[in-house]
Amino acid sequence: MFYNPLLLFIALFVWIGAAQEASMAQMKSAVGSIPVKQAMLSDFRSLHKTDSLDRAIELTLAGSQKDFPVVENGRIEGILT
């Protein structure tokens, strides 16, 4: 290790990679059995084409939804992110 400092950098990158892999494995085991139905947003709001940005800001601050479908006559015209 003292003769070749490059080995120290390689060891650092291997250690960081192993820590990330362990973190990912822990997260996967914690949420792996939860169905998507429980994680999805089921009560979402939509905007009309004529709504102002103030309305979008109100809805953003009032809940956890950050993306809003923009609809007109029951048809999606776009998404406001």
Coordinates of N, CA, C and O in Angstrom, one line a residue:
M1 N 0.8 -1.2 0.0 CA 0.0 0.0 0.0 C 0.9 1.3 0.0 O 0.6 2.2 -0.7
F2 N 2.0 1.2 0.7 CA 2.8 2.4 0.8 C 3.7 2.5 -0.5 O 4.1 3.6 -0.8
Y3 N 3.8 1.4 -1.2 CA 4.7 1.5 -2.4 C 3.9 2.0 -3.6 O 4.5 2.5 -4.6
N4 N 2.6 1.8 -3.6 CA 1.8 2.2 -4.8 C 0.5 2.9 -4.3 O -0.5 2.2 -3.9
P5 N 0.5 4.2 -4.3 CA -0.7 4.9 -3.8 C -2.0 4.7 -4.6 O -3.1 5.0 -4.2
L6 N -1.8 4.3 -5.9 CA -2.9 4.0 -6.7 C -3.8 2.9 -6.1 O -5.0 2.9 -6.3
L7 N -3.2 2.0 -5.4 CA -4.0 0.9 -4.8 C -5.0 1.5 -3.7 O -6.0 1.0 -3.5
L8 N -4.6 2.6 -3.1 CA -5.4 3.2 -2.1 C -6.7 3.8 -2.8 O -7.8 3.7 -2.2
F9 N -6.5 4.4 -3.9 CA -7.6 5.0 -4.7 C -8.6 3.9 -5.1 O -9.8 4.0 -5.1
I10 N -8.0 2.8 -5.6 CA -8.8 1.6 -6.0 C -9.6 1.1 -4.9 O -10.8 0.8 -5.0
A11 N -8.9 1.0 -3.7 CA -9.6 0.5 -2.5 C -10.8 1.4 -2.1 O -11.9 1.0 -1.7
L12 N -10.6 2.7 -2.3 CA -11.6 3.7 -1.9 C -12.8 3.5 -2.8 O -14.0 3.5 -2.4
F13 N -12.6 3.4 -4.1 CA -13.7 3.2 -5.1 C -14.4 1.9 -4.8 O -15.7 1.8 -4.9
V14 N -13.7 0.8 -4.5 CA -14.4 -0.5 -4.2 C -15.2 -0.3 -3.0 O -16.3 -0.8 -2.9
W15 N -14.7 0.3 -1.9 CA -15.4 0.5 -0.7 C -16.7 1.3 -0.9 O -17.7 1.0 -0.4
I16 N -16.6 2.4 -1.7 CA -17.8 3.2 -2.0 C -18.8 2.4 -2.7 O -20.0 2.5 -2.5
G17 N -18.4 1.7 -3.7 CA -19.3 0.8 -4.5 C -20.0 -0.2 -3.6 O -21.2 -0.5 -3.8
A18 N -19.2 -0.8 -2.7 CA -19.8 -1.8 -1.8 C -20.8 -1.2 -0.9 O -21.9 -1.8 -0.6
A19 N -20.5 0.0 -0.4 CA -21.5 0.7 0.5 C -22.8 1.0 -0.3 O -23.9 0.9 0.3
Q20 N -22.7 1.4 -1.5 CA -23.9 1.7 -2.3 C -24.7 0.5 -2.6 O -25.9 0.5 -2.5
E21 N -24.0 -0.6 -2.9 CA -24.7 -1.9 -3.1 C -25.4 -2.4 -1.8 O -26.5 -2.8 -1.9
A22 N -24.7 -2.2 -0.7 CA -25.4 -2.6 0.6 C -26.6 -1.8 0.9 O -27.6 -2.3 1.3
S23 N -26.5 -0.5 0.6 CA -27.6 0.4 0.8 C -28.8 0.0 -0.1 O -30.0 0.0 0.3
M24 N -28.5 -0.3 -1.4 CA -29.5 -0.7 -2.3 C -30.2 -2.0 -1.9 O -31.4 -2.1 -2.0
A25 N -29.4 -2.9 -1.5 CA -29.9 -4.2 -1.0 C -30.8 -4.1 0.2 O -31.9 -4.7 0.3
Q26 N -30.5 -3.2 1.1 CA -31.3 -2.9 2.3 C -32.6 -2.3 1.9 O -33.7 -2.6 2.4
M27 N -32.6 -1.3 0.9 CA -33.8 -0.6 0.5 C -34.7 -1.6 -0.2 O -35.9 -1.6 -0.1
K28 N -34.1 -2.5 -1.1 CA -34.9 -3.5 -1.8 C -35.6 -4.4 -0.9 O -36.7 -4.8 -1.1
S29 N -34.9 -4.9 0.2 CA -35.5 -5.8 1.1 C -36.6 -5.1 1.9 O -37.6 -5.8 2.3
A30 N -36.5 -3.8 2.2 CA -37.5 -3.1 3.0 C -38.8 -2.9 2.2 O -39.8 -2.9 2.8
V31 N -38.7 -2.6 0.9 CA -39.9 -2.2 0.2 C -40.2 -3.2 -0.9 O -41.2 -3.0 -1.7
G32 N -39.5 -4.3 -1.0 CA -39.7 -5.3 -2.1 C -41.0 -6.0 -2.0 O -41.5 -6.4 -3.1
S33 N -41.6 -6.1 -0.9 CA -42.9 -6.8 -0.7 C -44.1 -5.9 -0.7 O -45.2 -6.4 -0.7
I34 N -43.9 -4.6 -0.8 CA -45.0 -3.7 -0.8 C -45.6 -3.6 -2.3 O -44.9 -3.4 -3.2
P35 N -46.9 -3.9 -2.4 CA -47.5 -3.8 -3.8 C -47.5 -2.3 -4.3 O -47.6 -1.4 -3.5
V36 N -47.5 -2.2 -5.6 CA -47.5 -0.9 -6.2 C -48.8 -0.1 -5.8 O -48.8 1.1 -5.7
K37 N -49.9 -0.9 -5.7 CA -51.2 -0.3 -5.3 C -51.1 0.6 -4.1 O -51.7 1.7 -4.0
Q38 N -50.3 0.2 -3.1 CA -50.1 1.0 -1.9 C -49.2 2.2 -2.1 O -49.3 3.1 -1.3
A39 N -48.4 2.2 -3.0 CA -47.4 3.3 -3.2 C -47.9 4.3 -4.2 O -47.4 5.4 -4.2
M40 N -48.9 4.0 -5.0 CA -49.3 4.9 -6.1 C -50.2 6.0 -5.6 O -50.8 5.8 -4.5
L41 N -50.2 7.1 -6.3 CA -51.1 8.2 -5.9 C -52.4 8.0 -6.6 O -52.5 7.9 -7.8
S42 N -53.5 7.8 -5.8 CA -54.8 7.5 -6.3 C -55.7 8.7 -6.3 O -56.7 8.7 -7.1
D43 N -55.5 9.6 -5.5 CA -56.3 10.8 -5.5 C -55.5 12.0 -6.1 O -54.8 12.7 -5.4
F44 N -55.6 12.2 -7.4 CA -54.9 13.2 -8.0 C -55.8 14.3 -8.6 O -56.9 14.1 -8.9
R45 N -55.2 15.4 -8.7 CA -56.0 16.6 -9.2 C -55.5 16.9 -10.7 O -54.4 16.6 -11.1
S46 N -56.4 17.5 -11.4 CA -56.1 17.8 -12.8 C -56.4 19.3 -13.0 O -57.1 19.9 -12.2
L47 N -55.9 19.9 -14.0 CA -56.1 21.3 -14.3 C -56.8 21.4 -15.6 O -56.7 20.6 -16.5
H48 N -57.5 22.5 -15.8 CA -58.2 22.8 -17.1 C -57.2 23.8 -17.8 O -56.4 24.5 -17.2
K49 N -57.4 23.8 -19.1 CA -56.5 24.7 -19.9 C -56.6 26.1 -19.5 O -55.6 26.9 -19.6
T50 N -57.7 26.5 -19.0 CA -57.9 28.0 -18.7 C -57.5 28.3 -17.2 O -57.6 29.5 -16.9
D51 N -57.1 27.3 -16.4 CA -56.7 27.5 -15.0 C -55.4 28.4 -15.0 O -54.6 28.2 -15.9
S52 N -55.3 29.2 -14.0 CA -54.1 30.0 -13.9 C -53.0 29.2 -13.2 O -53.2 28.2 -12.6
L53 N -51.8 29.7 -13.3 CA -50.7 29.1 -12.5 C -50.8 29.2 -11.0 O -50.3 28.3 -10.3
D54 N -51.6 30.2 -10.6 CA -51.9 30.3 -9.1 C -52.6 29.1 -8.7 O -52.4 28.6 -7.6
R55 N -53.5 28.5 -9.5 CA -54.3 27.3 -9.1 C -53.3 26.1 -9.0 O -53.4 25.3 -8.1
A56 N -52.4 26.0 -9.9 CA -51.4 24.9 -9.9 C -50.5 25.0 -8.6 O -50.2 24.0 -8.0
I57 N -50.2 26.3 -8.3 CA -49.4 26.5 -7.1 C -50.2 26.1 -5.8 O -49.6 25.5 -4.9
E58 N -51.4 26.5 -5.8 CA -52.3 26.1 -4.6 C -52.3 24.6 -4.5 O -52.2 24.1 -3.4
L59 N -52.5 23.9 -5.6 CA -52.7 22.4 -5.5 C -51.3 21.8 -5.1 O -51.3 20.8 -4.4
T60 N -50.2 22.4 -5.6 CA -48.9 21.8 -5.3 C -48.6 22.0 -3.8 O -48.1 21.1 -3.1
L61 N -49.0 23.2 -3.2 CA -48.7 23.4 -1.8 C -49.7 22.6 -0.9 O -49.4 22.3 0.2
A62 N -50.9 22.3 -1.4 CA -51.9 21.7 -0.6 C -51.7 20.2 -0.5 O -52.2 19.5 0.5
G63 N -50.9 19.6 -1.4 CA -50.7 18.1 -1.3 C -49.3 17.7 -1.7 O -48.4 18.5 -1.8
S64 N -49.2 16.4 -2.1 CA -47.9 15.9 -2.5 C -47.8 15.8 -4.0 O -46.7 15.4 -4.5
Q65 N -48.8 16.1 -4.7 CA -48.8 15.9 -6.2 C -47.9 17.1 -6.8 O -48.1 18.2 -6.4
K66 N -47.0 16.7 -7.7 CA -46.2 17.7 -8.3 C -46.4 17.9 -9.8 O -46.0 18.8 -10.4
D67 N -47.0 16.9 -10.4 CA -47.3 16.9 -11.9 C -48.9 16.8 -12.0 O -49.5 16.1 -11.4
F68 N -49.4 17.7 -12.9 CA -50.8 17.8 -13.1 C -51.2 17.6 -14.6 O -50.7 18.3 -15.4
P69 N -52.1 16.6 -14.8 CA -52.6 16.5 -16.2 C -53.5 17.7 -16.5 O -54.3 18.1 -15.7
V70 N -53.3 18.2 -17.7 CA -54.2 19.3 -18.2 C -55.2 18.7 -19.1 O -54.9 18.1 -20.1
V71 N -56.5 18.9 -18.7 CA -57.6 18.2 -19.5 C -58.5 19.3 -20.0 O -58.7 20.4 -19.5
E72 N -59.2 18.9 -21.2 CA -60.2 19.7 -21.7 C -61.2 18.7 -22.4 O -60.8 17.9 -23.2
N73 N -62.5 18.8 -22.0 CA -63.5 17.9 -22.5 C -63.2 16.5 -22.3 O -63.4 15.6 -23.1
G74 N -62.6 16.2 -21.1 CA -62.3 14.8 -20.8 C -61.1 14.2 -21.5 O -60.8 13.0 -21.4
R75 N -60.4 15.0 -22.2 CA -59.2 14.6 -23.0 C -57.9 15.2 -22.5 O -57.9 16.4 -22.2
I76 N -56.9 14.5 -22.3 CA -55.6 15.0 -21.8 C -55.0 15.8 -22.9 O -54.7 15.3 -24.0
E77 N -54.7 17.1 -22.6 CA -54.0 18.0 -23.5 C -52.5 18.1 -23.3 O -51.8 18.4 -24.2
G78 N -52.1 17.8 -22.1 CA -50.7 17.8 -21.7 C -50.5 17.6 -20.2 O -51.5 17.3 -19.5
I79 N -49.3 17.8 -19.8 CA -48.9 17.6 -18.4 C -48.1 18.8 -17.9 O -47.2 19.2 -18.6
L80 N -48.6 19.4 -16.8 CA -47.8 20.5 -16.2 C -46.9 19.9 -15.1 O -47.4 19.3 -14.2
T81 N -45.6 20.1 -15.3 CA -44.7 19.5 -14.3 C -44.1 20.6 -13.4 O -44.0 21.8 -13.8

